[in-house]
Short mmCIF file of C-alpha atoms in Angstrom, two decimals:
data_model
loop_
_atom_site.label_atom_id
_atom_site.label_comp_id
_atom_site.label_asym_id
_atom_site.label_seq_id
_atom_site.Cartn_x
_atom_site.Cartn_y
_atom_site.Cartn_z
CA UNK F 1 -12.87 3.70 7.50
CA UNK F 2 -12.44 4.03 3.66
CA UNK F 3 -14.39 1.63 1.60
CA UNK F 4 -13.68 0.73 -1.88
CA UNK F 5 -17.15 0.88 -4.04
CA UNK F 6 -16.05 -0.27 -7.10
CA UNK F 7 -17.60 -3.01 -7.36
CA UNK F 8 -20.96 -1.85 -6.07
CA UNK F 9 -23.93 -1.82 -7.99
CA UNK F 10 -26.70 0.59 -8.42
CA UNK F 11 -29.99 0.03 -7.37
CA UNK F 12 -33.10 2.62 -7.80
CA UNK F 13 -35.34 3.64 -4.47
CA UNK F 14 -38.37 1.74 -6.20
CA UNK F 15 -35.91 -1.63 -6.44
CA UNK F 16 -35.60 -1.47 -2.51
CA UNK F 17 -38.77 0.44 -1.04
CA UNK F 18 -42.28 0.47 -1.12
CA UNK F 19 -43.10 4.55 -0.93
CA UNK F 20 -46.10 5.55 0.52
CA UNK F 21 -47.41 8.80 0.27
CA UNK F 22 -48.24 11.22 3.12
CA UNK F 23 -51.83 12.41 3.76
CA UNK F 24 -52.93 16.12 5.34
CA UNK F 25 -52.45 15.82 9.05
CA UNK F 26 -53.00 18.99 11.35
CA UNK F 27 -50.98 20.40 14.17
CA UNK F 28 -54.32 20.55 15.60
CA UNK F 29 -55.20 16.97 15.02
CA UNK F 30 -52.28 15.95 16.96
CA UNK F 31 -52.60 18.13 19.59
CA UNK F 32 -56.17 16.92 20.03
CA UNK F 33 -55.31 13.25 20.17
CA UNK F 34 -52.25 13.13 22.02
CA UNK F 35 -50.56 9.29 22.14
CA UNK F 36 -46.74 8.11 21.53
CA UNK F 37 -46.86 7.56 17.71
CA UNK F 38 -44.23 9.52 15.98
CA UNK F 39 -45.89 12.09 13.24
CA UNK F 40 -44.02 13.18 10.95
CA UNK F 41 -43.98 16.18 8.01
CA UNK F 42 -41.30 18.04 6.59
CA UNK F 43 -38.36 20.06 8.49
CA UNK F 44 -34.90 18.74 9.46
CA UNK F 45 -35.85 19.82 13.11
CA UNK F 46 -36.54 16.83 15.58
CA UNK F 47 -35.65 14.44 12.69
CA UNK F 48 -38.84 15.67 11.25
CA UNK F 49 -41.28 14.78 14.37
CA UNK F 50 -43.81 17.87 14.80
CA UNK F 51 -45.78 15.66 17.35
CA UNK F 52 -47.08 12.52 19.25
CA UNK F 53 -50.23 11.16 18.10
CA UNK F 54 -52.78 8.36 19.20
CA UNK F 55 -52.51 5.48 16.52
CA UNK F 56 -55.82 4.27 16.95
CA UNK F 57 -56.51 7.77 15.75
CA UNK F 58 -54.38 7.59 12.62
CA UNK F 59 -55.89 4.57 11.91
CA UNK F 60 -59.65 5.52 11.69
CA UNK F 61 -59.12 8.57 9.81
CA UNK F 62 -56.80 6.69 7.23
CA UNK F 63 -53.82 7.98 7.51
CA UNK F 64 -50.56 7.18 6.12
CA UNK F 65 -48.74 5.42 8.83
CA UNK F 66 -46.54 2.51 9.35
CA UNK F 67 -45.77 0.25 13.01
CA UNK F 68 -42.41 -0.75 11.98
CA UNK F 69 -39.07 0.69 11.17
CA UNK F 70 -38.86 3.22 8.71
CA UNK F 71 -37.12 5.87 6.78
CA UNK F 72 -39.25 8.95 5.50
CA UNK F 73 -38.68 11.61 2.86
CA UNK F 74 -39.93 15.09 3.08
CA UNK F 75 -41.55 15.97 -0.33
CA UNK F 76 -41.25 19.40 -0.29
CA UNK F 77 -40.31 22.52 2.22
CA UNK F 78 -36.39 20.41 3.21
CA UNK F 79 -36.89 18.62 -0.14
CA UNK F 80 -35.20 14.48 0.00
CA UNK F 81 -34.55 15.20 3.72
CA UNK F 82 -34.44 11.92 5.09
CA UNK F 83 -34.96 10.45 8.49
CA UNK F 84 -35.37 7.18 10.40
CA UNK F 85 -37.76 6.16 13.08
CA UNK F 86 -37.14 3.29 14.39
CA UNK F 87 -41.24 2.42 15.79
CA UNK F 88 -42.79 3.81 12.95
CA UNK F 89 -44.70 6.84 12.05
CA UNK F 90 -47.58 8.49 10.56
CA UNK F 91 -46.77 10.97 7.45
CA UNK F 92 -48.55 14.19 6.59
CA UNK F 93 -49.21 15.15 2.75
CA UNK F 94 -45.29 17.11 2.78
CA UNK F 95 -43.59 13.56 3.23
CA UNK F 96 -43.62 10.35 2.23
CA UNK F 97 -42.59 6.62 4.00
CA UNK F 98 -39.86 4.44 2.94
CA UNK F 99 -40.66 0.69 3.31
CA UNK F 100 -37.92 -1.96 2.82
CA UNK F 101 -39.35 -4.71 0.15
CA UNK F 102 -37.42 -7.38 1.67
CA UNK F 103 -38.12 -8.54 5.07
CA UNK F 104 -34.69 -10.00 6.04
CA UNK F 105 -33.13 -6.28 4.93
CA UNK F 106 -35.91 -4.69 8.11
CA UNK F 107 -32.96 -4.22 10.86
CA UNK F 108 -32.10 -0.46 12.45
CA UNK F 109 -28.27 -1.00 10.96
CA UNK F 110 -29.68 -1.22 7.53
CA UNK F 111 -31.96 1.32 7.72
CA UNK F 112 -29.33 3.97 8.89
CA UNK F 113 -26.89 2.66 5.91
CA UNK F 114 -29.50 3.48 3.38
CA UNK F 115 -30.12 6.93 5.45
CA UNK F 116 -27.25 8.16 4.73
CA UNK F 117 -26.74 7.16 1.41
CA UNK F 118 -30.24 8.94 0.42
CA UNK F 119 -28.89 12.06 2.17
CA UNK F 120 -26.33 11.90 0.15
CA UNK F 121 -29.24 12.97 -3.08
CA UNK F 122 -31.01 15.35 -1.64
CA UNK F 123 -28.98 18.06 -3.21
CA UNK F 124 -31.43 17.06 -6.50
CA UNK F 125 -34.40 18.73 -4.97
CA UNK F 126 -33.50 21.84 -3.51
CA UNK F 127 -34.57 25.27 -5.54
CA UNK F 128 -38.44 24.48 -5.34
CA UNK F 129 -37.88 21.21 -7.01
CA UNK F 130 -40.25 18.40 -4.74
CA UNK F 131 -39.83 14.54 -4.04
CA UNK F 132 -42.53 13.27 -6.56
CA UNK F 133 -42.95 9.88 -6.72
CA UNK F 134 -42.32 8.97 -9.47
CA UNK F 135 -39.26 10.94 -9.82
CA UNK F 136 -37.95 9.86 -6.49
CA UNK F 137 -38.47 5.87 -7.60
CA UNK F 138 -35.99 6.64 -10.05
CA UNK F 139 -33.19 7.84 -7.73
CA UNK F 140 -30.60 5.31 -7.88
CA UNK F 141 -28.55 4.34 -5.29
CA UNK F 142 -24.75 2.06 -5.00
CA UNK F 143 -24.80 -0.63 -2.70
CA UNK F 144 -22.21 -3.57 -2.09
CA UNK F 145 -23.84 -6.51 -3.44
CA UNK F 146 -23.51 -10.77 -2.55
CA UNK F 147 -22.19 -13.07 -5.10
CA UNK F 148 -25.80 -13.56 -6.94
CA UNK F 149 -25.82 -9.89 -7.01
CA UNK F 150 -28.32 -8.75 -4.90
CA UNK F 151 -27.95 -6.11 -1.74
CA UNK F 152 -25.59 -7.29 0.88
CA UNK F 153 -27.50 -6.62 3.86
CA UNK F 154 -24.89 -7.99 5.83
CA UNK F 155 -22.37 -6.26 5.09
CA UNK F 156 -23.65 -2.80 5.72
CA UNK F 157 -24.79 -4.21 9.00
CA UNK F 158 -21.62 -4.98 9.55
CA UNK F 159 -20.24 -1.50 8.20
CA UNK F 160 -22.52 0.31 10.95
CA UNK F 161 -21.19 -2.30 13.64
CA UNK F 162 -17.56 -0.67 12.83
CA UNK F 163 -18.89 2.57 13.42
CA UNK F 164 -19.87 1.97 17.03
CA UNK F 165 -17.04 -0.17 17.54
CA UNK F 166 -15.48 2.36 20.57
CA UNK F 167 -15.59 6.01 21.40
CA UNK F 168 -13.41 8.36 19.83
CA UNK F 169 -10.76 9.42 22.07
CA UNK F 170 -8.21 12.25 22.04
CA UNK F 171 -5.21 12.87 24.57
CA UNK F 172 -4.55 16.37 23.78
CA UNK F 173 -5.83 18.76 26.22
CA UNK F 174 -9.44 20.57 26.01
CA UNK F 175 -8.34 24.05 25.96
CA UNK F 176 -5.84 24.49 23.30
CA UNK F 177 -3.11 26.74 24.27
CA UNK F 178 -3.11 30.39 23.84
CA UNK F 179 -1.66 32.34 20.85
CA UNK F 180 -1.35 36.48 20.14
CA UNK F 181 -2.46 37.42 16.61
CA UNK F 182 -0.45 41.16 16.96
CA UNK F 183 2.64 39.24 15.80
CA UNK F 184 1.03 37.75 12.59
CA UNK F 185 1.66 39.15 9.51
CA UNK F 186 -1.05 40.01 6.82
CA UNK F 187 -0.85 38.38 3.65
CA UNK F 188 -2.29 39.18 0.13
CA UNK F 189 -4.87 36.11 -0.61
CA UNK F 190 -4.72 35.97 -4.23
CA UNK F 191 -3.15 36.84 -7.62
CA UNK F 192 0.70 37.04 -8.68
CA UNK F 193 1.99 38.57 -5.53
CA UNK F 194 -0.19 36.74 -3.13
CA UNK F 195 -0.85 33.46 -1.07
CA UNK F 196 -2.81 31.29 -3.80
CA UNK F 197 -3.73 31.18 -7.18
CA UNK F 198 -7.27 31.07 -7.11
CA UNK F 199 -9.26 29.24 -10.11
CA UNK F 200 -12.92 29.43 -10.95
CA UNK F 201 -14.84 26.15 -10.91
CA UNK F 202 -17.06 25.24 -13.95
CA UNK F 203 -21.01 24.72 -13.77
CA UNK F 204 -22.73 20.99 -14.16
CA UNK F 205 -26.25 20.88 -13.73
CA UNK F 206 -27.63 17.91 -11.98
CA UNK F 207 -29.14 16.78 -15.07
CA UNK F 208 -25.82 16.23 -16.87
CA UNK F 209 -24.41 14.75 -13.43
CA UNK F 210 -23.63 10.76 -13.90
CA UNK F 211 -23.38 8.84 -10.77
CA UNK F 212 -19.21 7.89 -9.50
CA UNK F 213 -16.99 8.94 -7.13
CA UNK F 214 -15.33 12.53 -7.92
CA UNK F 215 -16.67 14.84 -4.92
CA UNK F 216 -18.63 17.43 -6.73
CA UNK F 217 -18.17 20.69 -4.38
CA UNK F 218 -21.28 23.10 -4.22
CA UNK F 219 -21.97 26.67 -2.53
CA UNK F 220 -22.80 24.83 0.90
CA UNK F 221 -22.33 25.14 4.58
CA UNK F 222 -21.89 21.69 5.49
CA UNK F 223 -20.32 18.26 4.47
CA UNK F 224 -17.12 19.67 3.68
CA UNK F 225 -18.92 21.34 1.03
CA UNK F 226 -19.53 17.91 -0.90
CA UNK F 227 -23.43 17.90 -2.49
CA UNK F 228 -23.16 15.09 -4.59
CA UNK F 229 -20.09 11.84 -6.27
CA UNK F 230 -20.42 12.12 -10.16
CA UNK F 231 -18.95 10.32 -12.74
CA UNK F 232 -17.01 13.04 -14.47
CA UNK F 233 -13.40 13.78 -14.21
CA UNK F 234 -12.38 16.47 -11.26
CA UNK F 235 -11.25 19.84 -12.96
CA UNK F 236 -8.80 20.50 -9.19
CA UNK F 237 -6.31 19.08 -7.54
CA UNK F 238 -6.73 17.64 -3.94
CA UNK F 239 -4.66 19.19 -1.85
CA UNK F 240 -6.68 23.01 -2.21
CA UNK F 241 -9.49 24.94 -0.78
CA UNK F 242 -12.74 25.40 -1.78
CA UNK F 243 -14.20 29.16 -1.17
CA UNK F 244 -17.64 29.92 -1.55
CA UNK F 245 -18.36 33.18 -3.41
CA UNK F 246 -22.05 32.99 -3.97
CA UNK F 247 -24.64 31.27 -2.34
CA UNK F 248 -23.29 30.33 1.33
CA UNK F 249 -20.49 33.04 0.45
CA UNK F 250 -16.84 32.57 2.47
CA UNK F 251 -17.79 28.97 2.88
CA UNK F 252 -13.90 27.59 2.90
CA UNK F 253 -13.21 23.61 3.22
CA UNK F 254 -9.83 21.74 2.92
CA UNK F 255 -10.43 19.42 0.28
CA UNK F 256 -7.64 16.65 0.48
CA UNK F 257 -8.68 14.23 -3.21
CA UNK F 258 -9.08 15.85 -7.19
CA UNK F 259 -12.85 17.23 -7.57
CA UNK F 260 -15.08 18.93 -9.33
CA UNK F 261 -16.09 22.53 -7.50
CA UNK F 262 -19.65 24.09 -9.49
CA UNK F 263 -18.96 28.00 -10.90
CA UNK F 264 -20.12 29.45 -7.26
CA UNK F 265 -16.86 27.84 -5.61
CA UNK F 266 -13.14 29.00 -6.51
CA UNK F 267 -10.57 26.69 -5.67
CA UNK F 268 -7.24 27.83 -4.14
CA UNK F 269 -3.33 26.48 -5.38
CA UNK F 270 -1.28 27.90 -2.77
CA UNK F 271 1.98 29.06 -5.05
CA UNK F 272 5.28 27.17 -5.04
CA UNK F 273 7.22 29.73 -3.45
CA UNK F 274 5.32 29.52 -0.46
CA UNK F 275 5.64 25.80 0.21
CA UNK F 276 3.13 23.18 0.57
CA UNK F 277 0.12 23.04 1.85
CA UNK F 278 -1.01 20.03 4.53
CA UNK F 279 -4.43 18.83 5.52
CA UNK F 280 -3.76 20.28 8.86
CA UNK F 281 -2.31 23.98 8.05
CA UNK F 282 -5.39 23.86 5.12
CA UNK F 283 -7.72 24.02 8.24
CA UNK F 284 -6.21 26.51 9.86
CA UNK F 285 -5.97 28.75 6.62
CA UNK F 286 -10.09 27.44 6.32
CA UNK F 287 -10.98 29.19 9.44
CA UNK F 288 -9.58 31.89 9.04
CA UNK F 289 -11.12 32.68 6.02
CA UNK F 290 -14.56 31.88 7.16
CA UNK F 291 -13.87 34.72 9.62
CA UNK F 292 -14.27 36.81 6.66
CA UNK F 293 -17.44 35.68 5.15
CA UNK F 294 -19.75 38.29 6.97
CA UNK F 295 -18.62 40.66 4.62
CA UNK F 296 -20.44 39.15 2.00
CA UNK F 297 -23.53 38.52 3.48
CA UNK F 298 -27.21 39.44 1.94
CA UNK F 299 -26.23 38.88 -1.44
CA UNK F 300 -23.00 40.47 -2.12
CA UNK F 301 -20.86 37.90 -4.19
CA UNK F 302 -17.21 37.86 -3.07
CA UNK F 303 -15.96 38.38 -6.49
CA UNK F 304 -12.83 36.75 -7.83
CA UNK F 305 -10.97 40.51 -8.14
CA UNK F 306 -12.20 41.17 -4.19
CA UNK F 307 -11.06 37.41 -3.70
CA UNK F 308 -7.52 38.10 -5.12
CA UNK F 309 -7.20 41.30 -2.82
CA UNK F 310 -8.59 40.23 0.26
CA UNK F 311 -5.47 40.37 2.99
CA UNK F 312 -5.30 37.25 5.30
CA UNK F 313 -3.62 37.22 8.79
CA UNK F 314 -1.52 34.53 9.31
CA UNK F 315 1.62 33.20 11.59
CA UNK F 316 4.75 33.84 10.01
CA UNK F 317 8.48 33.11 10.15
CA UNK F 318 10.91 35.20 11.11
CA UNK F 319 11.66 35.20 7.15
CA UNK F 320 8.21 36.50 6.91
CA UNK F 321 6.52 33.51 4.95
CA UNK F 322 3.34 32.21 6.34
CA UNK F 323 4.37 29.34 9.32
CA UNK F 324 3.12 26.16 8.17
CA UNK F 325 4.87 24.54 10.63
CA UNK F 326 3.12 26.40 13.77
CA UNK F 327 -0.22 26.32 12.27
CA UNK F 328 0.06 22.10 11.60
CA UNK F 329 1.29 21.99 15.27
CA UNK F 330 -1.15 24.48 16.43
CA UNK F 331 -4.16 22.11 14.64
CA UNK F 332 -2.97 18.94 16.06
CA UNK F 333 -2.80 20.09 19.44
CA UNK F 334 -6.57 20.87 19.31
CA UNK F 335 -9.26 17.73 21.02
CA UNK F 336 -9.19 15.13 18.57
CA UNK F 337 -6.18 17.24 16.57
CA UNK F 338 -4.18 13.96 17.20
CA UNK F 339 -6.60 12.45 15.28
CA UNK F 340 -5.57 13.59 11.50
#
């Protein structure tokens, strides 16, 4: 479901939440006074649960706990990693709990909204760089807003309804069908005789990052390679591929809008004279590539010369151009291909 955020407003974390800050719980401690109240520290494992505690406990030693629902933010280790638990918690000194201000906001579907869109930031504390308090009060949020202006609860309640509105359902088959790679032909990725013109991206610290909507692509592994919407201007064209050649190196995502890749990403034109590119046959080219990335593994950069060089096996025609066509079909016919 696309939504249309222009009109949406920004709001900081200390507008919406009251933060309260963790205090030093032991593995120990929990495993000593065993109960059903969620405790939670750091670590995206378990949604950040390392144990069940007695309340009762938590509540004679002084802990930091809530009984109701809340989000919580690790503060350092998986820096602005943020979860929900929907009976409440107890917090250790490496995270923090995120307390909606206004009662009426208090509902699961809310919660999850604002999850996701504090996820979304979390990209601003990674290298060492913790959730203080005061810097995270600061973080500033968009949120669709009523006609006096404040949060519209409603509406993102109404959003997560959507969500869950059915199942997603596919009618292609689960085993896609079978395919021999000895008849593909290898292709030269880069440069004048090959595949794609690849261009470097350009670095933006996080500092000089304003808040919009241009997908700013990073050196990840997930999110389509997405950390962060910014304000400025994309320096690519949708319609390319991202590729990773430091940090999570041979990281390759189709990404279909303009955007803004950071100087650890290259972004790939595929050259008139080899057709166009669709979302579907970028996929393909995506996983193949990917195959590829264990050779630049423990530090070694896939450099833009290696980049241009690097041969690519690929279905072809009987013209021998690369075979859009069969790799679209070959996509779609996947589970959920009929999807796209």
């Amino acid at each position: 479901m696309k939504v249309d955020m222009t009109n949406w407003v920004n709001f900081t974390v200390a507008d919406l939440f009251e933060i309260i800050n963790g205090k030093g719980i032991t593995a120990e401690e929990i495993e000593n006074n065993p109960g059903n109240f969620e405790a939670v520290q750091s670590g995206e494992g378990n949604n950040g649960v390392m144990g069940c505690i007695s309340k009762s406990y938590c509540r004679n030693k002084g802990y930091s706990y809530c009984e109701e629902a809340c989000l919580t933010v690790a503060r350092s280790g998986t820096s602005g990693y943020v979860s929900f638990h929907e009976n409440g918690c107890v917090v250790g000194d490496s995270a923090k709990i995120l307390l909606l201000r206004e009662q009426k906001a208090k509902s699961t579907k809310v919660y999850l909204f604002l999850q996701t869109l504090l996820s979304a930031n979390r990209f601003k504390y990674t290298y060492g760089r913790k959730v203080t308090e005061d810097l995270y009060s600061k973080t500033i949020i968009k949120l669709p807003i009523t006609a006096d202006g404040k949060p519209d609860w409603c509406w993102m309640e109404s959003y997560i309804d959507l969500l869950h509105s059915k199942p997603l359902t596919t009618s292609n088959a689960v085993k896609p069908r079978p395919f021999d790679t000895h008849v593909w032909k290898w292709f030269k990725l880069g440069g004048d005789d090959g595949l794609f013109d690849i261009r470097k991206g350009k670095r933006l610290t996080s500092d000089d990052q304003t808040d919009g909507s241009t997908p700013y692509i990073g050196a990840i592994d997930s999110n389509n390679g997405v950390s962060n919407y910014i304000g400025q201007n994309p320096i690519h064209d949708g319609n390319t591929i991202s590729l990773s050649y430091n940090g999570s190196v041979g990281e390759a995502f189709y990404q279909p809008v303009p955007y803004w890749a950071t100087d650890d990403v290259n972004a790939l034109y595929l050259h008139d004279e080899y057709g166009t590119l669709t979302s579907a046959a970028g996929l393909f080219v995506c996983t193949v590539l990917k195959h590829d990335k264990y050779r630049y593994s423990y530090g070694r950069k896939w450099t833009l010369d290696n980049m241009n060089n690097t041969m690519v096996k690929l279905p072809a025609t009987p013209e021998g151009k690369p075979d859009w066509q069969w790799m679209e079909n070959y996509i779609k016919s996947l589970p959920y291909g009929d999807r796209l």
